[in-house]
XYZ file of C-alpha atoms in Angstrom:
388
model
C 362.275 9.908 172.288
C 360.194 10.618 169.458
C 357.773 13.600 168.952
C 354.105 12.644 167.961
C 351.223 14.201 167.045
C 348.753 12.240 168.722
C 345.229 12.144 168.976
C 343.786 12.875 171.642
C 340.604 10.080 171.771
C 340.575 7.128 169.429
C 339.688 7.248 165.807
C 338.187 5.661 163.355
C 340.621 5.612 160.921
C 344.326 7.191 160.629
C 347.135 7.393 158.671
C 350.608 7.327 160.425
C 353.003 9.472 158.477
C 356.144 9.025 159.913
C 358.656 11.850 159.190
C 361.950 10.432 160.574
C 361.394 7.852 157.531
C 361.073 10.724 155.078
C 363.989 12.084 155.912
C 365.962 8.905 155.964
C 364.441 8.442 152.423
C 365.908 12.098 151.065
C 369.498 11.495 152.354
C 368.989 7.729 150.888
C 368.046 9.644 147.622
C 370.841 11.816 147.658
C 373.451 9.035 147.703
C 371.764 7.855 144.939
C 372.379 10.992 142.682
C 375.226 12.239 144.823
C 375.833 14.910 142.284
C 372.957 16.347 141.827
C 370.815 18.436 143.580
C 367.195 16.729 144.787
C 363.497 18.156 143.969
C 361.156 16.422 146.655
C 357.975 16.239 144.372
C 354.735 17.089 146.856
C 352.133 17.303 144.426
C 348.509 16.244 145.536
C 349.478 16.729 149.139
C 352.432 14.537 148.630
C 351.518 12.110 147.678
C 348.482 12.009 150.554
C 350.865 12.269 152.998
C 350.346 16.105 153.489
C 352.065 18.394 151.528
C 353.399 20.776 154.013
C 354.854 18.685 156.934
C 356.422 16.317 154.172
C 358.144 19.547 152.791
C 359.175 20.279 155.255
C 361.272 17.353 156.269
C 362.494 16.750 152.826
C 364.076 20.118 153.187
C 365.498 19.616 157.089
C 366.904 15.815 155.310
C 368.970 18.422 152.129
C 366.496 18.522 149.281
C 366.967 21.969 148.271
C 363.687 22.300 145.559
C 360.248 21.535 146.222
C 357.937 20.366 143.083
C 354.177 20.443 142.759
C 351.770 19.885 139.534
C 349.987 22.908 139.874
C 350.626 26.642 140.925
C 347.399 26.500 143.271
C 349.804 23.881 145.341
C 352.808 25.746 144.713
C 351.330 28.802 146.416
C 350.025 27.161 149.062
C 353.697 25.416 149.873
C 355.372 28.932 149.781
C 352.363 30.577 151.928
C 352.604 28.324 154.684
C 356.714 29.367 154.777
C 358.573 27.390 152.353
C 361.667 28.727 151.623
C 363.626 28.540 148.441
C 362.966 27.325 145.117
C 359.624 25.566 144.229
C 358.656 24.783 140.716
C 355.462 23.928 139.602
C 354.375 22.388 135.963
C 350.861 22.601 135.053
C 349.200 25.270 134.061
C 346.003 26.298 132.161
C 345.265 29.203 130.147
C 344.523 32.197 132.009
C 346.917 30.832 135.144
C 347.990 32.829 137.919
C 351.550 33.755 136.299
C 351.335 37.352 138.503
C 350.910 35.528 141.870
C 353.925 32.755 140.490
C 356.335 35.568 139.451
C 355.670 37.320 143.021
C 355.945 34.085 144.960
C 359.563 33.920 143.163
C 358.366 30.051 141.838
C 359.804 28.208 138.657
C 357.499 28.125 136.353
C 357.254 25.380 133.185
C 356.496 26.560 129.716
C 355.670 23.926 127.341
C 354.828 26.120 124.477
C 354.026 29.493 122.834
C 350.914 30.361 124.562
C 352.531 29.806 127.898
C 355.363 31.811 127.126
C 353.119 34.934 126.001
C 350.936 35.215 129.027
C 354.175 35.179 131.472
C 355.580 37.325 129.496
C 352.298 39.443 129.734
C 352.220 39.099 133.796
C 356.039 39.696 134.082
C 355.779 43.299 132.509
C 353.897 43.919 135.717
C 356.153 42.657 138.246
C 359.078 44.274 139.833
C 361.220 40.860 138.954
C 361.514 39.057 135.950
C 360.010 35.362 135.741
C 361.615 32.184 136.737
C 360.647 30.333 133.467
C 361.882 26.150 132.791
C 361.120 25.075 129.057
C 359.806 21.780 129.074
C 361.199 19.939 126.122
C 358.889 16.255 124.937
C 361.344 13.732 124.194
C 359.022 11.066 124.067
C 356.251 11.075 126.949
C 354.125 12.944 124.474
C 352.238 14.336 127.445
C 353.040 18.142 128.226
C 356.698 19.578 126.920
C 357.412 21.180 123.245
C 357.859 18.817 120.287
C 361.648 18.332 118.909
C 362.815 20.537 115.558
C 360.449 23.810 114.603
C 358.189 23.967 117.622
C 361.137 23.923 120.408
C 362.990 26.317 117.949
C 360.091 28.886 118.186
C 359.909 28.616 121.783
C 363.565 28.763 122.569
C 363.831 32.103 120.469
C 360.972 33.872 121.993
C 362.422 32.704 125.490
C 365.582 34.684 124.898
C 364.184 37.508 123.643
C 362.158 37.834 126.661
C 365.290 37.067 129.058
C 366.663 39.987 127.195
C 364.159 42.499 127.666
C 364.438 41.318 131.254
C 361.106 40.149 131.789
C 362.124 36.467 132.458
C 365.205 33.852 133.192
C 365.531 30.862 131.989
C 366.261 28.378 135.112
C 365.682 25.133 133.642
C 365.542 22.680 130.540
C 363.660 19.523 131.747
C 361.627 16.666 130.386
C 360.014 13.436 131.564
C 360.816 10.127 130.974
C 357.363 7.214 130.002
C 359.349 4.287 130.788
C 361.933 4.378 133.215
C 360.264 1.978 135.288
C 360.511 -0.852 132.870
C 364.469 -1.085 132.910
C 365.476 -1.908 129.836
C 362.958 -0.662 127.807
C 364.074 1.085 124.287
C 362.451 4.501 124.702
C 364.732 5.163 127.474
C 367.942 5.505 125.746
C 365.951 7.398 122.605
C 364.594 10.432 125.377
C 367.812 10.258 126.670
C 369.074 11.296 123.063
C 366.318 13.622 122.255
C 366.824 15.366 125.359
C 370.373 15.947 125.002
C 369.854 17.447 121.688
C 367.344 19.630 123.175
C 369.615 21.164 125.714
C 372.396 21.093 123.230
C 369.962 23.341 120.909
C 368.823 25.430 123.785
C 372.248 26.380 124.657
C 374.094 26.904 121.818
C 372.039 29.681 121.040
C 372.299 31.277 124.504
C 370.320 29.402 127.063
C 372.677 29.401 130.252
C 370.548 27.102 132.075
C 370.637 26.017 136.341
C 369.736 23.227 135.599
C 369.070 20.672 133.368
C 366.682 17.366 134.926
C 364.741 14.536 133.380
C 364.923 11.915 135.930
C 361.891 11.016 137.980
C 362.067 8.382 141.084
C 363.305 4.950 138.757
C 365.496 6.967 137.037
C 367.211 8.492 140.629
C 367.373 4.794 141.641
C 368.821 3.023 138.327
C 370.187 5.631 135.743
C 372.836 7.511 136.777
C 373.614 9.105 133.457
C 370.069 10.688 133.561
C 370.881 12.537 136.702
C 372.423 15.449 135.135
C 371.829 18.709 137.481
C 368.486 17.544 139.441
C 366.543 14.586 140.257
C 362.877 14.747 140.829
C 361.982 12.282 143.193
C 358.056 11.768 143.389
C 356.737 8.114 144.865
C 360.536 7.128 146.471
C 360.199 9.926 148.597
C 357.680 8.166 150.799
C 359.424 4.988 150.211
C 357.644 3.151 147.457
C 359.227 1.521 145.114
C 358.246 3.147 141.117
C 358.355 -0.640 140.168
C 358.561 -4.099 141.775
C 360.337 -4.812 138.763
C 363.686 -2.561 139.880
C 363.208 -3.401 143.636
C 361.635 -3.248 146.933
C 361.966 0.059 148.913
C 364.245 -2.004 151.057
C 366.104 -2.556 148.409
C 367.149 0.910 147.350
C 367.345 1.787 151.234
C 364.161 3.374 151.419
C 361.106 2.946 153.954
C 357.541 3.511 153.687
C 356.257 6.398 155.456
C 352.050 6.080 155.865
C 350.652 3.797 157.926
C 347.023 2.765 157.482
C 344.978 1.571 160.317
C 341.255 1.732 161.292
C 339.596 0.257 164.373
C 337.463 -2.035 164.125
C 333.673 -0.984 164.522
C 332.086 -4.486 165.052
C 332.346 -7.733 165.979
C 329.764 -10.044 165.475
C 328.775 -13.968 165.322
C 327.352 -15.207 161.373
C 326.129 -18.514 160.443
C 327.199 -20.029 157.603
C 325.452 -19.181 154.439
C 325.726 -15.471 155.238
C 326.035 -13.168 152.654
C 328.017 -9.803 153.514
C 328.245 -6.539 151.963
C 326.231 -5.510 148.391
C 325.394 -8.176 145.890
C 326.238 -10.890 148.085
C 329.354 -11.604 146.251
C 330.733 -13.292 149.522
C 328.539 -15.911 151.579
C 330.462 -17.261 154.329
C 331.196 -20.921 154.170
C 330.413 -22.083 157.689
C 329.702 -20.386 161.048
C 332.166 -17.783 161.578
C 333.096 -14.094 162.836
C 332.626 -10.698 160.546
C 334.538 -7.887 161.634
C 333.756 -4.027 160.367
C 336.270 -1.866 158.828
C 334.945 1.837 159.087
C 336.458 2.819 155.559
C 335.403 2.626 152.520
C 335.845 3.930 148.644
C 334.928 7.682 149.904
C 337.537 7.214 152.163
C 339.860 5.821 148.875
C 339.770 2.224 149.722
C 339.795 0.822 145.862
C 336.383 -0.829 145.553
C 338.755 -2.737 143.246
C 340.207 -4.696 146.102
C 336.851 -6.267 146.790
C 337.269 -9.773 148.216
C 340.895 -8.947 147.884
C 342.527 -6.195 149.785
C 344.592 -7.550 152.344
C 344.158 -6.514 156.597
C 346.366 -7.395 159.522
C 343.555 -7.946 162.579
C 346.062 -9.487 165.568
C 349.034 -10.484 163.875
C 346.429 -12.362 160.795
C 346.102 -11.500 157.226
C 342.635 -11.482 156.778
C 340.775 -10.748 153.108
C 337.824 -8.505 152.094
C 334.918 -10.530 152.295
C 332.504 -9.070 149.619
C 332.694 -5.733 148.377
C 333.846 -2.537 149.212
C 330.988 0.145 150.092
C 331.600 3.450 150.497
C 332.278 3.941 153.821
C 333.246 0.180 155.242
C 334.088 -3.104 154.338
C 333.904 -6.525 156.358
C 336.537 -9.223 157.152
C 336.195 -12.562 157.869
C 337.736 -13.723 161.221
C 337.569 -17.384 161.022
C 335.784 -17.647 164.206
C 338.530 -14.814 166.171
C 336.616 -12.769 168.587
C 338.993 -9.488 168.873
C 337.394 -6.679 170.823
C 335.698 -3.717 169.077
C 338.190 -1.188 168.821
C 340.857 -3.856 168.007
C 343.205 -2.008 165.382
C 343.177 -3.144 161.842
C 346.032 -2.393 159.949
C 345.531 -2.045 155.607
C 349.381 -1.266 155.123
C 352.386 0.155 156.521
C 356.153 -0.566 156.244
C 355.237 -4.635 156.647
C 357.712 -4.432 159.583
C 354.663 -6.023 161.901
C 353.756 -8.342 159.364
C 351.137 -6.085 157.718
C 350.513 -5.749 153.878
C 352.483 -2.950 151.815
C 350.999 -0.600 149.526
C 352.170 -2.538 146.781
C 350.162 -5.458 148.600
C 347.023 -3.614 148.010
C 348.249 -2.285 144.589
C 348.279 -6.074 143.142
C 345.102 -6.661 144.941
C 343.163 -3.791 143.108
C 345.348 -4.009 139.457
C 347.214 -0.759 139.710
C 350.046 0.787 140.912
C 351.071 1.610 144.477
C 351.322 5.676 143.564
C 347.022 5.519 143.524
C 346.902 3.410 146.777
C 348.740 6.728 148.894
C 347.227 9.098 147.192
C 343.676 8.337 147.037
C 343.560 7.969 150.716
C 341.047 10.667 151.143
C 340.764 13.354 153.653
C 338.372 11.835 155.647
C 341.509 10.045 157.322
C 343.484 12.303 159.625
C 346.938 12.415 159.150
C 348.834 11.286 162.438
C 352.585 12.840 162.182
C 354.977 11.451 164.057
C 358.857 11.657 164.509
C 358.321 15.438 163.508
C 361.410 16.439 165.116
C 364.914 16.431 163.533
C 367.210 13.332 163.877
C 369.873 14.276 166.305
């Protein structure tokens, strides 16, 4: 029997995280990069699944790091209990280095300024840093340009490590294209980052590890894999790219669910308009239905007279736009009760739309349609226990 957090009187609106399928989705990782260790990335509350229970089961399923963007999240992950190593990768001048070096995380230095003020808050602490140089191969994002600049940095590093005031754990970078398979500027970071590491170490860098692949690469380059994949969106079973797959496809499932009830039911004649500007007028006598979320909720107003819904076992279609706090679908005459659940996405095993369903419905990606889902939606956990 599975464990649920349930609520205990209807909602509005929920989302269904279901942690049985995040585990399933670590191990499924694993045997992807079987020789390599996994980073679950949980960055803006995973992904808006909830940063802490998803942790959690990606380390009861065997990943043994925890990643975040920022240290704020970072320290948040290891004060609610966390165990064991957590790296986090971007950081502002004037950062909390202090509270990083006591919470024992990995840290990312990109460049020179970075590496002076943990240096400065490590002269403080009673252990030395945990400090990963980020090397740009390509992404030109964050990371330390090839030749001079990585030269600098690599030299200052060691002098540090030897004064004791820091270790270098890691050599990573980030790929820009690994999603489009194929694409040229794969192989090229590939090269770039080799050289890197090849730099880094023959002057002295003994490294843990050395990691540039994100989710596509995990799932379709093996010879990026080196010591640690990060795995970021195919964590919560989403594909990076319908292009490489479905999550079925890789043996992954998604994990949120996204349901509402529905607040109204009502009769329309034909001619209506619904919602702002009148961008939808219905076309004959029919039946609106009200969705109580809306864009503050992170419905795309995008997806305006295109977001798909599952209302008893239908696909039904925006009508109109999206306001911020509901949007209306046209039953075709239906009469389900108020209350009735409407379903915006979940696994699809019930027939309902996918995140990537909505993602092609509002242009973008299915990474934004998870993680906008805004904390106005309470997160529902279920299957919290561990399999067997």
């Amino acid at each position: 029997m599975s464990e649920r957090t349930a609520p205990t009187a209807p909602l509005r609106a929920r989302a269904e995280i279901d942690l049985a399928a995040l585990r399933a989705n670590v191990r499924a990782l694993r045997a992807h990069a079987p020789g390599a260790a996994v980073m679950a990335v949980v960055k803006s509350e995973a992904y808006g699944h909830g940063a802490v229970p998803c942790a959690r089961a990606a380390v009861a399923a065997g990943a043994t790091w925890l990643g975040t963007a920022t240290p704020e999240e970072a320290l948040a992950l290891r004060a609610a209990g966390l165990p064991g190593r957590i790296m986090c990768w971007l950081w502002t001048p004037g950062g909390p280095w202090r509270e990083a070096i006591d919470a024992e995380l990995d840290v990312s230095v990109s460049g020179m300024w970075a590496l002076t003020e943990v240096v400065d808050a490590a002269r403080g602490a009673d252990r030395p840093a945990r400090v990963q140089l980020k090397a740009d191969t390509g992404l030109g994002r964050n990371g330390c340009q090839p030749g001079d600049d990585w030269a600098a940095l690599v030299s200052a590093a060691l002098r540090a490590e030897a004064e004791g005031l820091l270790r270098v754990t890691g050599l990573w970078s980030h790929f820009a294209c690994a999603d489009e398979p194929g694409h040229p500027s794969i192989a090229a970071q590939l090269t770039v980052f080799r050289d890197m590491v090849a730099y880094a170490e023959e002057r002295g860098v003994r490294p843990e590890v050395r990691h540039i692949a994100n989710s596509p690469a995990t799932l379709t380059l093996p010879e990026s894999h080196f010591d640690l994949v990060r795995t970021g969106i195919a964590t919560y079973g989403i594909s990076p790219s319908p292009e490489l797959g479905t999550p079925a496809d890789f043996g992954l499932r998604p994990v949120m669910t996204l349901s509402a009830s529905l607040a109204l039911v009502k009769h329309v004649p034909g001619g209506h308009g619904v919602s702002y500007g009148h961008r939808y007028v219905t076309p004959g006598p029919t039946t609106l239905g009200l969705v109580p979320l809306g864009y503050a909720d992170g419905i795309p107003r995008h997806a305006s007279s295109a977001g798909p819904v599952l209302v008893e076992g239908k696909w039904r279609t925006i009508a109109g736009r999206v306001a911020m706090d509901q949007f209306v679908v046209d039953l075709g005459g239906d009469e389900p009760a108020a209350g009735t659940e409407a379903v915006l996405f979940g696994p699809g095993d019930r027939g309902e739309p996918t995140a990537e369903d909505w993602a092609q419905a509002a242009g973008t990606i299915a990474y934004e349609i998870v993680t906008r889902i805004g904390t106005r939606v309470p997160r529902v956990y279920v299957n919290e226990e561990r399999d067997g």
